[in-house]
Short mmCIF file of C-alpha atoms in Angstrom, two decimals:
data_model
loop_
_atom_site.label_atom_id
_atom_site.label_comp_id
_atom_site.label_asym_id
_atom_site.label_seq_id
_atom_site.Cartn_x
_atom_site.Cartn_y
_atom_site.Cartn_z
CA MET A 1023 0.00 0.00 0.00
CA ASN A 1024 1.46 3.34 -0.99
CA GLY A 1025 2.44 5.71 1.81
CA ILE A 1026 2.39 2.83 4.27
CA THR A 1027 5.31 2.30 6.58
CA ASN A 1028 6.18 -0.34 9.11
CA GLU A 1029 7.22 2.03 11.88
CA PRO A 1030 5.85 5.42 12.90
CA VAL A 1031 8.11 8.45 12.70
CA PHE A 1032 7.43 11.48 14.89
CA GLN A 1033 6.37 14.53 12.89
CA PRO A 1034 7.05 17.74 14.84
CA GLY A 1035 5.43 21.14 14.30
CA LYS A 1036 1.75 20.21 14.61
CA ARG A 1037 -0.69 21.56 17.17
CA HIS A 1038 -2.65 18.34 17.75
CA TYR A 1039 -2.03 14.64 17.16
CA VAL A 1040 -4.48 11.78 16.65
CA LEU A 1041 -3.33 8.24 17.37
CA CYS A 1042 -5.72 5.80 15.74
CA GLY A 1043 -5.37 2.03 15.66
CA ASP A 1044 -6.41 -1.48 16.56
CA GLU A 1045 -4.99 -2.99 19.75
CA GLU A 1046 -1.68 -4.03 18.23
CA GLY A 1047 -1.55 -0.84 16.20
CA LEU A 1048 -1.90 1.44 19.20
CA ASP A 1049 0.88 -0.54 20.91
CA SER A 1050 3.12 0.22 17.94
CA LEU A 1051 2.31 3.93 18.40
CA ASN A 1052 3.57 3.92 21.99
CA PRO A 1053 6.92 5.56 21.09
CA ILE A 1054 4.95 8.48 19.56
CA LYS A 1055 2.64 8.64 22.57
CA LEU A 1056 5.66 8.82 24.85
CA ILE A 1057 7.11 11.80 22.94
CA LEU A 1058 3.74 13.58 22.98
CA SER A 1059 3.30 12.97 26.72
CA ASN A 1060 6.85 14.07 27.55
CA GLU A 1061 6.51 17.20 25.43
CA LYS A 1062 3.04 17.86 26.90
CA MET A 1063 1.58 18.10 23.43
CA SER A 1064 -2.11 17.87 22.62
CA PHE A 1065 -3.25 14.44 21.45
CA GLU A 1066 -6.15 12.01 21.46
CA GLU A 1067 -6.57 8.31 20.77
CA ILE A 1068 -9.10 6.54 18.58
CA HIS A 1069 -9.56 2.86 19.45
CA LEU A 1070 -10.68 1.10 16.29
CA PHE A 1071 -11.57 -2.03 18.30
CA LEU A 1072 -13.88 -0.17 20.71
CA GLU A 1073 -15.53 2.50 18.57
CA SER A 1074 -18.08 2.13 15.79
CA PRO A 1075 -17.00 3.05 12.24
CA SER A 1076 -19.32 6.08 12.27
CA GLU A 1077 -17.78 7.32 15.52
CA VAL A 1078 -14.31 6.92 14.03
CA ASP A 1079 -15.37 8.84 10.90
CA LYS A 1080 -16.85 11.66 13.00
CA LYS A 1081 -13.70 11.95 15.09
CA LEU A 1082 -11.51 12.11 12.00
CA GLU A 1083 -13.83 14.61 10.31
CA ARG A 1084 -13.98 17.10 13.17
CA GLN A 1085 -10.19 17.59 13.33
CA LYS A 1086 -8.82 21.04 12.55
CA MET A 1087 -5.98 22.07 10.27
CA GLY A 1088 -2.68 21.61 12.08
CA THR A 1089 -3.63 18.08 13.16
CA TYR A 1090 -1.39 15.12 12.43
CA LEU A 1091 -2.90 11.65 12.13
CA TYR A 1092 -1.24 8.30 12.85
CA VAL A 1093 -3.18 5.20 11.84
CA ALA A 1094 -1.74 1.81 12.76
CA ALA A 1095 -3.71 -1.38 12.10
CA GLU A 1096 -3.80 -4.67 10.24
CA GLY A 1097 -4.15 -4.44 6.46
CA LYS A 1098 -7.90 -4.57 5.89
CA MET A 1099 -8.77 -2.18 8.71
CA LEU A 1100 -5.89 0.09 7.75
CA ARG A 1101 -7.10 0.35 4.15
CA LYS A 1102 -10.58 1.30 5.37
CA VAL A 1103 -9.30 4.13 7.58
CA VAL A 1104 -6.86 5.34 4.90
CA SER A 1105 -9.74 5.57 2.44
CA THR A 1106 -11.84 7.60 4.90
CA ALA A 1107 -8.92 9.88 5.79
CA LYS A 1108 -8.16 10.58 2.15
CA LYS A 1109 -11.80 11.40 1.42
CA LEU A 1110 -11.77 13.83 4.33
CA GLY A 1111 -8.75 15.59 2.85
CA TYR A 1112 -5.87 14.32 4.99
CA SER A 1113 -2.82 14.76 2.78
CA SER A 1114 0.45 12.86 2.88
CA GLU A 1115 1.83 15.78 4.91
CA GLU A 1116 -0.88 15.31 7.55
CA ALA A 1117 -1.00 11.57 8.09
CA GLN A 1118 1.13 8.49 8.49
CA TYR A 1119 -0.14 4.96 7.99
CA ILE A 1120 1.52 2.01 9.67
CA ARG A 1121 0.77 -1.57 8.77
CA VAL A 1122 0.80 -4.01 11.65
CA GLY A 1123 1.45 -7.68 11.00
CA GLU A 1124 1.75 -9.55 7.73
CA GLU A 1125 -0.20 -8.34 4.75
CA GLU A 1126 -1.32 -10.12 1.62
CA LYS A 1127 -0.25 -8.68 -1.71
CA ARG A 1128 -3.00 -7.55 -4.08
CA ILE A 1129 -2.53 -8.09 -7.79
CA PHE A 1130 -4.65 -6.35 -10.45
CA CYS A 1131 -5.47 -8.49 -13.46
CA CYS A 1132 -4.65 -6.65 -16.68
CA ARG A 1133 -7.41 -8.54 -18.51
CA CYS A 1134 -10.47 -8.71 -16.25
CA TYR A 1135 -9.47 -5.97 -13.72
CA VAL A 1136 -10.27 -8.16 -10.71
CA ILE A 1137 -7.87 -7.92 -7.78
CA SER A 1138 -6.56 -11.24 -6.46
CA ARG A 1139 -5.00 -11.60 -3.02
CA VAL A 1140 -1.75 -13.49 -2.98
CA ASN A 1141 0.71 -14.64 -0.37
CA ASN A 1142 3.04 -11.90 0.82
CA THR A 1143 6.02 -14.09 -0.08
CA LEU A 1144 5.28 -13.79 -3.82
CA ASN A 1145 8.03 -11.71 -5.40
CA ILE A 1146 8.13 -9.43 -8.41
CA GLY A 1147 8.41 -11.51 -11.59
CA GLU A 1148 6.77 -14.57 -10.06
CA HIS A 1149 3.50 -15.95 -11.39
CA ILE A 1150 -0.01 -16.60 -10.10
CA ASN A 1151 -3.34 -17.27 -11.75
CA CYS A 1152 -6.04 -14.57 -11.60
CA THR A 1153 -8.76 -15.82 -9.26
CA ALA A 1154 -11.48 -14.52 -11.62
CA CYS A 1155 -10.37 -15.28 -15.19
CA SER A 1156 -7.49 -17.70 -14.50
CA LEU A 1157 -5.07 -15.75 -16.71
CA LYS A 1158 -1.49 -16.47 -15.68
CA LEU A 1159 -0.17 -13.18 -14.25
CA GLU A 1160 3.34 -11.95 -13.52
CA LEU A 1161 3.61 -9.74 -10.43
CA SER A 1162 5.06 -6.40 -11.58
CA ASP A 1163 6.62 -3.59 -9.54
CA HIS A 1164 3.98 -1.21 -10.94
CA TYR A 1165 1.91 -0.24 -7.90
CA SER A 1166 -1.33 1.73 -8.16
CA PRO A 1167 -2.23 3.76 -5.06
CA ILE A 1168 -5.74 4.16 -6.50
CA LYS A 1169 -6.31 0.40 -6.75
CA ASP A 1170 -4.01 -0.36 -3.84
CA ALA A 1171 -2.64 -3.22 -5.91
CA TYR A 1172 0.27 -4.25 -8.09
CA LEU A 1173 -0.36 -4.62 -11.81
CA GLY A 1174 -0.32 -8.20 -13.03
CA TYR A 1175 1.13 -8.61 -16.52
CA VAL A 1176 0.20 -11.37 -18.94
CA ALA A 1177 2.61 -14.22 -18.19
CA GLN A 1178 1.37 -16.70 -20.76
CA ILE A 1179 -0.83 -16.19 -23.81
CA MET B 512 7.81 34.33 -26.08
CA ASN B 513 7.38 34.32 -29.84
CA SER B 514 4.85 36.79 -31.21
CA GLU B 515 3.03 33.92 -32.96
CA ASN B 516 2.15 32.61 -29.50
CA ARG B 517 0.21 35.78 -28.81
CA LEU B 518 -3.39 36.77 -29.29
CA LYS B 519 -4.59 40.11 -30.61
CA VAL B 520 -7.51 41.59 -28.74
CA ARG B 521 -9.51 44.82 -28.94
CA ILE B 522 -10.59 46.77 -25.88
CA GLU B 523 -14.37 46.57 -26.03
CA ALA B 524 -15.24 48.23 -22.74
CA ILE B 525 -13.61 50.07 -19.85
CA THR B 526 -15.62 50.17 -16.62
CA LYS B 527 -14.75 52.09 -13.49
CA GLU B 528 -15.06 49.73 -10.51
CA THR B 529 -13.63 52.06 -7.84
CA ALA B 530 -11.72 55.37 -7.87
CA SER B 531 -8.52 53.47 -8.62
CA ILE B 532 -9.67 50.21 -10.25
CA LYS B 533 -10.86 49.81 -13.83
CA ARG B 534 -12.25 46.71 -15.49
CA PHE B 535 -11.24 46.06 -19.09
CA THR B 536 -13.15 43.82 -21.49
CA PHE B 537 -11.22 42.41 -24.45
CA VAL B 538 -12.63 40.70 -27.53
CA GLY B 539 -10.80 38.88 -30.33
CA THR B 540 -9.91 41.11 -33.29
CA ASP B 541 -11.14 38.55 -35.80
CA ASN B 542 -14.50 38.11 -34.04
CA LYS B 543 -13.53 34.53 -33.22
CA SER B 544 -13.92 33.05 -29.75
CA LEU B 545 -11.02 33.39 -27.39
CA PRO B 546 -9.41 30.23 -25.93
CA PRO B 547 -11.18 28.84 -22.86
CA PHE B 548 -9.44 29.11 -19.50
CA SER B 549 -9.60 27.49 -16.09
CA ALA B 550 -10.42 29.20 -12.80
CA GLY B 551 -7.44 31.14 -11.43
CA SER B 552 -5.88 31.74 -14.87
CA HIS B 553 -4.13 34.92 -15.91
CA ILE B 554 -2.97 36.49 -19.14
CA ILE B 555 0.15 38.50 -19.88
CA LEU B 556 -0.34 41.88 -21.53
CA TYR B 557 2.51 42.96 -23.80
CA LEU B 558 2.65 46.73 -23.56
CA LYS B 559 4.86 49.31 -25.23
CA GLY B 560 6.86 51.71 -23.10
CA ARG B 561 9.77 54.08 -23.49
CA GLY B 562 12.24 51.28 -22.79
CA GLY B 563 10.58 48.97 -25.33
CA GLU B 564 8.07 46.22 -24.73
CA PHE B 565 7.20 45.10 -21.22
CA GLU B 566 4.91 42.45 -19.72
CA ARG B 567 2.22 42.64 -17.04
CA ARG B 568 0.15 39.78 -15.66
CA TYR B 569 -3.55 40.08 -14.82
CA SER B 570 -6.05 37.49 -13.62
CA LEU B 571 -9.00 36.70 -15.87
CA ILE B 572 -12.08 37.67 -13.90
CA GLY B 573 -14.84 36.90 -16.36
CA SER B 574 -16.73 33.66 -16.71
CA GLN B 575 -14.54 30.79 -17.82
CA ASP B 576 -17.55 29.35 -19.63
CA SER B 577 -17.77 32.34 -21.94
CA THR B 578 -15.09 32.62 -24.62
CA GLU B 579 -16.65 35.72 -26.19
CA ASN B 580 -14.45 38.03 -24.17
CA TYR B 581 -11.79 38.27 -21.50
CA GLN B 582 -12.06 40.61 -18.53
CA ILE B 583 -9.33 41.90 -16.23
CA ALA B 584 -9.35 44.45 -13.40
CA VAL B 585 -6.42 46.81 -12.98
CA LYS B 586 -5.59 49.00 -9.99
CA LEU B 587 -3.76 52.25 -10.66
CA HIS B 588 -0.65 51.96 -8.51
CA GLU B 589 0.87 55.14 -7.12
CA LYS B 590 4.30 53.81 -7.98
CA SER B 591 3.29 52.28 -11.29
CA SER B 592 6.20 51.15 -13.41
CA GLY B 593 4.15 51.51 -16.57
CA GLY B 594 1.44 48.84 -16.72
CA SER B 595 -1.34 50.29 -14.63
CA SER B 596 -0.68 53.93 -15.55
CA TYR B 597 -0.72 53.01 -19.27
CA LEU B 598 -3.99 51.10 -18.97
CA HIS B 599 -5.64 53.75 -16.79
CA SER B 600 -4.56 56.88 -18.61
CA LYS B 601 -3.64 56.02 -22.20
CA SER B 602 -5.70 53.04 -23.30
CA LYS B 603 -9.13 53.57 -24.84
CA ILE B 604 -11.97 51.56 -26.32
CA GLY B 605 -10.99 50.17 -29.73
CA ASP B 606 -7.26 49.89 -28.94
CA ILE B 607 -5.61 46.66 -30.11
CA LEU B 608 -3.43 44.87 -27.57
CA GLN B 609 -1.28 41.76 -27.65
CA ILE B 610 -1.84 39.20 -24.92
CA SER B 611 -0.64 35.70 -24.11
CA PHE B 612 -2.80 32.61 -24.10
CA PRO B 613 -4.28 32.04 -20.62
CA LYS B 614 -1.90 30.43 -18.12
CA ASN B 615 -2.75 28.97 -14.75
CA TYR B 616 -0.22 28.73 -11.92
CA PHE B 617 -2.94 29.21 -9.31
CA PRO B 618 -5.40 26.36 -9.83
CA LEU B 619 -8.00 25.17 -7.37
CA SER B 620 -7.05 22.06 -5.41
CA PHE B 621 -8.91 18.93 -6.45
CA HIS B 622 -8.39 17.42 -3.01
CA ALA B 623 -9.85 20.23 -0.93
CA ARG B 624 -13.03 19.69 1.06
CA HIS B 625 -13.27 23.42 1.77
CA HIS B 626 -11.59 26.43 0.13
CA VAL B 627 -10.65 29.64 1.98
CA PHE B 628 -9.82 32.71 -0.11
CA LEU B 629 -7.89 35.54 1.52
CA ALA B 630 -7.72 38.71 -0.57
CA ALA B 631 -6.40 42.19 0.02
CA GLY B 632 -7.14 45.04 -2.39
CA ILE B 633 -6.82 44.11 -6.04
CA GLY B 634 -5.87 40.59 -4.86
CA ILE B 635 -9.57 39.75 -5.18
CA THR B 636 -9.23 39.22 -8.96
CA PRO B 637 -8.13 35.54 -9.23
CA PHE B 638 -10.81 34.52 -6.74
CA LEU B 639 -13.69 35.80 -8.87
CA SER B 640 -13.36 32.98 -11.41
CA MET B 641 -12.48 30.44 -8.71
CA MET B 642 -15.58 31.20 -6.65
CA ARG B 643 -17.77 31.06 -9.73
CA GLU B 644 -16.51 27.55 -10.49
CA LEU B 645 -16.98 26.38 -6.90
CA LYS B 646 -20.49 27.78 -6.73
CA ASP B 647 -21.38 25.98 -9.97
CA ARG B 648 -19.98 22.76 -8.51
CA GLY B 649 -21.79 23.26 -5.21
CA ALA B 650 -18.45 23.15 -3.38
CA SER B 651 -17.73 24.66 0.01
CA PHE B 652 -15.77 27.95 0.21
CA GLU B 653 -15.47 31.28 1.99
CA LEU B 654 -13.91 34.63 1.07
CA HIS B 655 -12.20 37.08 3.42
CA TYR B 656 -11.62 40.35 1.61
CA SER B 657 -9.75 43.31 3.07
CA THR B 658 -9.70 46.84 1.66
CA LYS B 659 -9.20 50.28 3.21
CA THR B 660 -12.83 51.33 2.88
CA LYS B 661 -16.07 50.11 1.34
CA GLU B 662 -15.51 52.60 -1.50
CA ASP B 663 -12.14 50.95 -2.25
CA CYS B 664 -13.77 47.55 -2.38
CA ALA B 665 -13.95 46.38 -5.99
CA PHE B 666 -16.91 44.17 -6.93
CA TYR B 667 -18.63 44.88 -3.59
CA SER B 668 -22.18 44.75 -4.98
CA TYR B 669 -21.40 41.71 -7.11
CA LEU B 670 -19.97 39.81 -4.13
CA ILE B 671 -22.96 40.72 -1.96
CA LYS B 672 -25.32 39.55 -4.69
CA GLU B 673 -23.57 36.32 -5.65
CA TYR B 674 -21.78 35.19 -2.49
CA SER B 675 -23.46 36.90 0.45
CA GLN B 676 -23.23 33.76 2.62
CA GLN B 677 -19.57 33.14 1.88
CA THR B 678 -18.10 36.66 1.89
CA HIS B 679 -16.61 38.52 4.86
CA PHE B 680 -15.45 42.12 4.34
CA TYR B 681 -12.78 43.91 6.37
CA PHE B 682 -12.55 47.70 5.93
CA THR B 683 -9.36 48.65 7.76
CA LYS B 684 -10.01 52.42 7.91
CA GLN B 685 -13.32 51.64 9.57
CA GLY B 686 -11.54 49.67 12.27
CA LYS B 687 -12.17 46.13 11.06
CA ARG B 688 -8.91 44.37 10.36
CA ILE B 689 -8.49 40.94 8.86
CA GLU B 690 -6.88 38.63 11.42
CA THR B 691 -4.83 35.47 10.96
CA ASN B 692 -7.06 33.66 13.47
CA ILE B 693 -9.33 32.90 10.49
CA LEU B 694 -6.94 29.99 9.96
CA LEU B 695 -7.36 28.53 13.45
CA ASN B 696 -10.75 26.90 13.15
CA GLN B 697 -10.56 25.45 9.67
CA HIS B 698 -11.27 21.75 9.41
CA ILE B 699 -8.97 19.15 7.91
CA GLY B 700 -9.21 19.16 4.14
CA THR B 701 -9.16 22.96 3.91
CA HIS B 702 -7.01 24.66 1.29
CA VAL B 703 -6.12 28.33 1.65
CA TYR B 704 -5.49 30.71 -1.25
CA LEU B 705 -3.77 34.05 -0.77
CA CYS B 706 -3.51 37.08 -3.01
CA GLY B 707 -2.46 40.51 -1.83
CA PRO B 708 0.55 42.62 -0.86
CA GLU B 709 3.65 40.94 0.50
CA GLY B 710 3.00 41.93 4.14
CA PHE B 711 -0.47 40.41 3.96
CA THR B 712 0.65 37.12 2.43
CA SER B 713 3.69 36.73 4.67
CA SER B 714 1.70 37.30 7.90
CA PHE B 715 -0.82 34.62 6.92
CA SER B 716 1.91 32.32 5.73
CA ARG B 717 3.76 32.60 9.07
CA ALA B 718 0.53 31.99 10.99
CA ALA B 719 -0.29 28.93 8.89
CA THR B 720 3.15 27.45 9.46
CA SER B 721 2.92 27.98 13.22
CA ILE B 722 -0.51 26.31 13.33
CA GLY B 723 0.84 23.34 11.39
CA TYR B 724 -0.72 23.79 7.95
CA PRO B 725 1.08 21.64 5.40
CA SER B 726 2.71 23.67 2.64
CA ALA B 727 0.66 21.82 0.02
CA SER B 728 -2.56 23.25 1.49
CA PHE B 729 -1.40 26.84 1.06
CA HIS B 730 -1.51 28.53 -2.35
CA TYR B 731 -0.21 31.95 -3.41
CA GLU B 732 -0.56 34.09 -6.47
CA TYR B 733 2.34 36.23 -7.66
CA PHE B 734 2.12 38.71 -10.47
CA SER B 735 5.72 39.86 -10.56
CA PRO B 736 9.14 38.33 -9.93
CA PRO B 737 10.30 38.42 -6.30
CA ASN B 738 12.05 41.54 -5.08
CA ILE B 739 15.67 40.54 -4.64
CA TYR B 740 17.52 42.51 -2.03
CA LYS B 741 20.78 43.80 -3.53
CA PRO B 742 21.18 41.47 -6.50
CA ARG B 743 24.86 40.89 -7.27
CA PRO B 744 26.37 40.63 -10.76
CA PHE B 745 28.01 37.34 -11.73
CA ILE B 746 29.47 35.43 -14.67
CA LEU B 747 27.41 32.72 -16.31
CA LYS B 748 29.57 30.06 -17.93
CA LEU B 749 27.99 27.74 -20.47
CA THR B 750 29.09 24.22 -21.33
CA ASN B 751 29.98 25.40 -24.84
CA GLY B 752 32.73 27.50 -23.24
CA SER B 753 30.97 30.88 -23.56
CA PHE B 754 30.91 33.40 -20.74
CA LEU B 755 28.02 35.82 -20.22
CA SER B 756 27.97 38.68 -17.76
CA VAL B 757 24.76 38.89 -15.70
CA PRO B 758 24.47 42.46 -14.36
CA ASP B 759 22.48 43.25 -11.22
CA GLU B 760 19.57 44.81 -13.14
CA LYS B 761 18.92 41.87 -15.49
CA SER B 762 17.71 38.35 -14.93
CA THR B 763 19.87 35.38 -15.91
CA LEU B 764 17.17 34.35 -18.38
CA ASP B 765 17.07 37.77 -20.05
CA VAL B 766 20.85 37.71 -20.49
CA LEU B 767 20.67 34.30 -22.15
CA LEU B 768 17.80 35.34 -24.43
CA GLU B 769 19.47 38.60 -25.38
CA ALA B 770 22.63 36.67 -26.28
CA GLY B 771 20.54 34.61 -28.69
CA TYR B 772 20.32 31.36 -26.73
CA HIS B 773 17.11 29.38 -26.91
CA VAL B 774 15.78 28.78 -23.42
CA PRO B 775 12.20 27.54 -23.14
CA HIS B 776 10.38 29.76 -20.66
CA SER B 777 6.89 30.74 -19.64
CA CYS B 778 5.98 32.42 -16.36
CA LYS B 779 9.17 34.48 -15.71
CA ILE B 780 8.26 34.64 -12.01
CA GLY B 781 9.77 31.39 -10.76
CA ARG B 782 6.55 29.39 -10.72
CA CYS B 783 6.42 27.04 -13.68
CA GLY B 784 9.90 25.47 -13.96
CA THR B 785 9.96 25.68 -17.77
CA CYS B 786 13.34 27.45 -17.89
CA GLU B 787 15.13 25.07 -15.46
CA LEU B 788 18.85 24.64 -16.22
CA SER B 789 21.31 22.13 -14.75
CA ILE B 790 24.16 23.47 -12.64
CA VAL B 791 27.60 22.12 -13.54
CA GLU B 792 29.77 24.21 -11.16
CA GLY B 793 29.05 26.87 -8.56
CA GLU B 794 26.04 27.52 -6.37
CA ALA B 795 22.78 29.17 -7.32
CA GLU B 796 20.96 31.73 -5.19
CA HIS B 797 17.42 30.41 -5.51
CA HIS B 798 14.47 32.81 -5.59
CA ASP B 799 11.85 30.58 -7.18
CA SER B 800 8.80 28.91 -5.68
CA PHE B 801 8.96 25.88 -7.97
CA LEU B 802 11.85 23.77 -6.69
CA SER B 803 11.49 22.10 -3.29
CA THR B 804 13.80 23.02 -0.42
CA LYS B 805 15.58 19.69 -0.94
CA GLN B 806 16.05 20.38 -4.65
CA LYS B 807 17.37 23.87 -3.92
CA ASP B 808 19.83 22.53 -1.35
CA SER B 809 21.07 19.91 -3.79
CA GLN B 810 22.21 22.66 -6.22
CA VAL B 811 21.48 20.36 -9.15
CA SER B 812 19.49 22.95 -11.08
CA PHE B 813 18.05 26.45 -10.92
CA LEU B 814 15.49 28.66 -12.62
CA PRO B 815 17.23 31.49 -14.52
CA CYS B 816 14.07 33.61 -14.72
CA VAL B 817 14.42 34.67 -11.07
CA SER B 818 17.45 32.90 -9.57
CA ARG B 819 21.00 34.16 -9.55
CA SER B 820 24.42 32.95 -8.33
CA LYS B 821 26.03 32.81 -4.91
CA THR B 822 29.41 32.23 -6.53
CA LYS B 823 31.26 34.63 -8.84
CA ILE B 824 30.93 32.12 -11.68
CA LEU B 825 28.01 29.78 -12.23
CA LYS B 826 28.52 27.10 -14.85
CA VAL B 827 25.32 25.71 -16.36
CA ASP B 828 24.54 23.00 -18.86
CA HIS B 829 23.62 24.98 -21.96
CA SER B 830 25.27 25.19 -25.32
#
C-alpha cells in the first residue's frame, strides 16, 4: 500500500495529534505517545476495536488544520481508515499509515481488472493465476495507489 | 515568447469599478472566440513603453464558460512602473493589444473539502473565477476580503449579490482588520489561497506554518518576480565555453535570451519550472517557488528567470 510504513516516525510542528489504531496498532504507536506525553503536546486516541466506524469517521472529520494523524492497524482495517482519511482531505503531509502484521499482496489483473490476493512471499516476476479469469499473471513492480494493488502482466498467452 | 504565441484583442469596454480600479473587457480582433481558460488563470499583456516592450500579468475575472471576451481588473498603482498607468490613462476603447494565451499557476485544489480565499485590495481578482466555479460545482468555500474602505472595495455589490453567505469584508479604515485567526478553526481538508501585498501574504503564511498547515494546502498568487535585495552581478559560464555577464539589473534568463540562446520559458516569475537549467559548477541563489527546499539545497538545477548565483561564476549545462 502506498504511503504505508512499518514504523511510525514522529512529525514535529503540529498543534494536535491523533493516534488511531487497533490494539496491536496502538501498541506500535507507543513511542509516539511517549514523545507527545513528555513534550506535553495535545493528542487524542481513537480505538478502532472499541468504537463504531461512524464514531471513528466523525472523530476524524472534526479535526482542525494543524492536526497530524497516525493510523496503525492490520491491512484490511488500515485500508478502510486510509480511504476515509483521504476522502476527508488528509494529505500525505498530515497523516502516516503504519501496517501491523503480515499483509497479503494484491494483484490487479490486466485482462479482467479483478484484484486477487496473494501470499506476501510472492516476489516481483513470479506468477499466479487470476482468481477470476485464471489468466497467468506476472507480479510487476507497478503499484497503483488508487487500486491499492500491483499490476499483473500477462505471463502466458 | 514568440509573437506567434500571442493573441490580438480589442478593448471593447472600460468600466470604473472604484476610484482606482478599472475593469477592461477584451474581444478577439477577428470576431472569433477566445481560448477557454480554467479558474485562477491569468494572461500577460505585452505593452509598449519608453524602454521597449514590457509584460504585465492580470487574472482573468470573467466567466470561464464564456469565450466571447476576457475581462481583467487593474488597480492604478501610485508607484506604477508603466502597466497600470498606461492602462488607466492612455488606453481607450478600440485599442488593439497583444496578450498571451491564458496560463494557470494558481489552480483550485482537487483534493480540498473546503476552500478559503484571503484577498487584500486588487488581490480579489483571481478569486472571482475560482468562486464562480466552486459555486457551480456546489463546493464549500469562503472569502475574506480586506480593503481600506467600502468605497475601495472592488466588486462589492457583485460579491454581496452572488456570495453573500460566503463573503466577509474587512474595511481597515473603519476599524475592522483581517486577522490570521481565520486559519485557526478550519477543518482538515481545507485549502487556503492568498492574493495581496507581501506583508499580507507573509503574515498569513507565518501563521499557517505555526498552526501546522502543510505547505501543500497553502496557495499563493504572484504577479511579478520576487524583489531581490541587492542582486549581485556574476558570470554565467555555459558548457559550450561561452561566458556571459549577468548584471544586477537583469535576470539570468534575459541575459541568455538577449545573447541569442534558446531557453524555453513561460511564467518568468519562478513558478512554472519551464526554464530550469542544470548546474555544472558553482552555487545558485534560488528565488523561485517551484523547486522544493531539498532540490534547492542539492544545487542540481536552478530557474534562470528569477534565480542568480552565490558564486562569482556559475557554470550551467547549456550550449
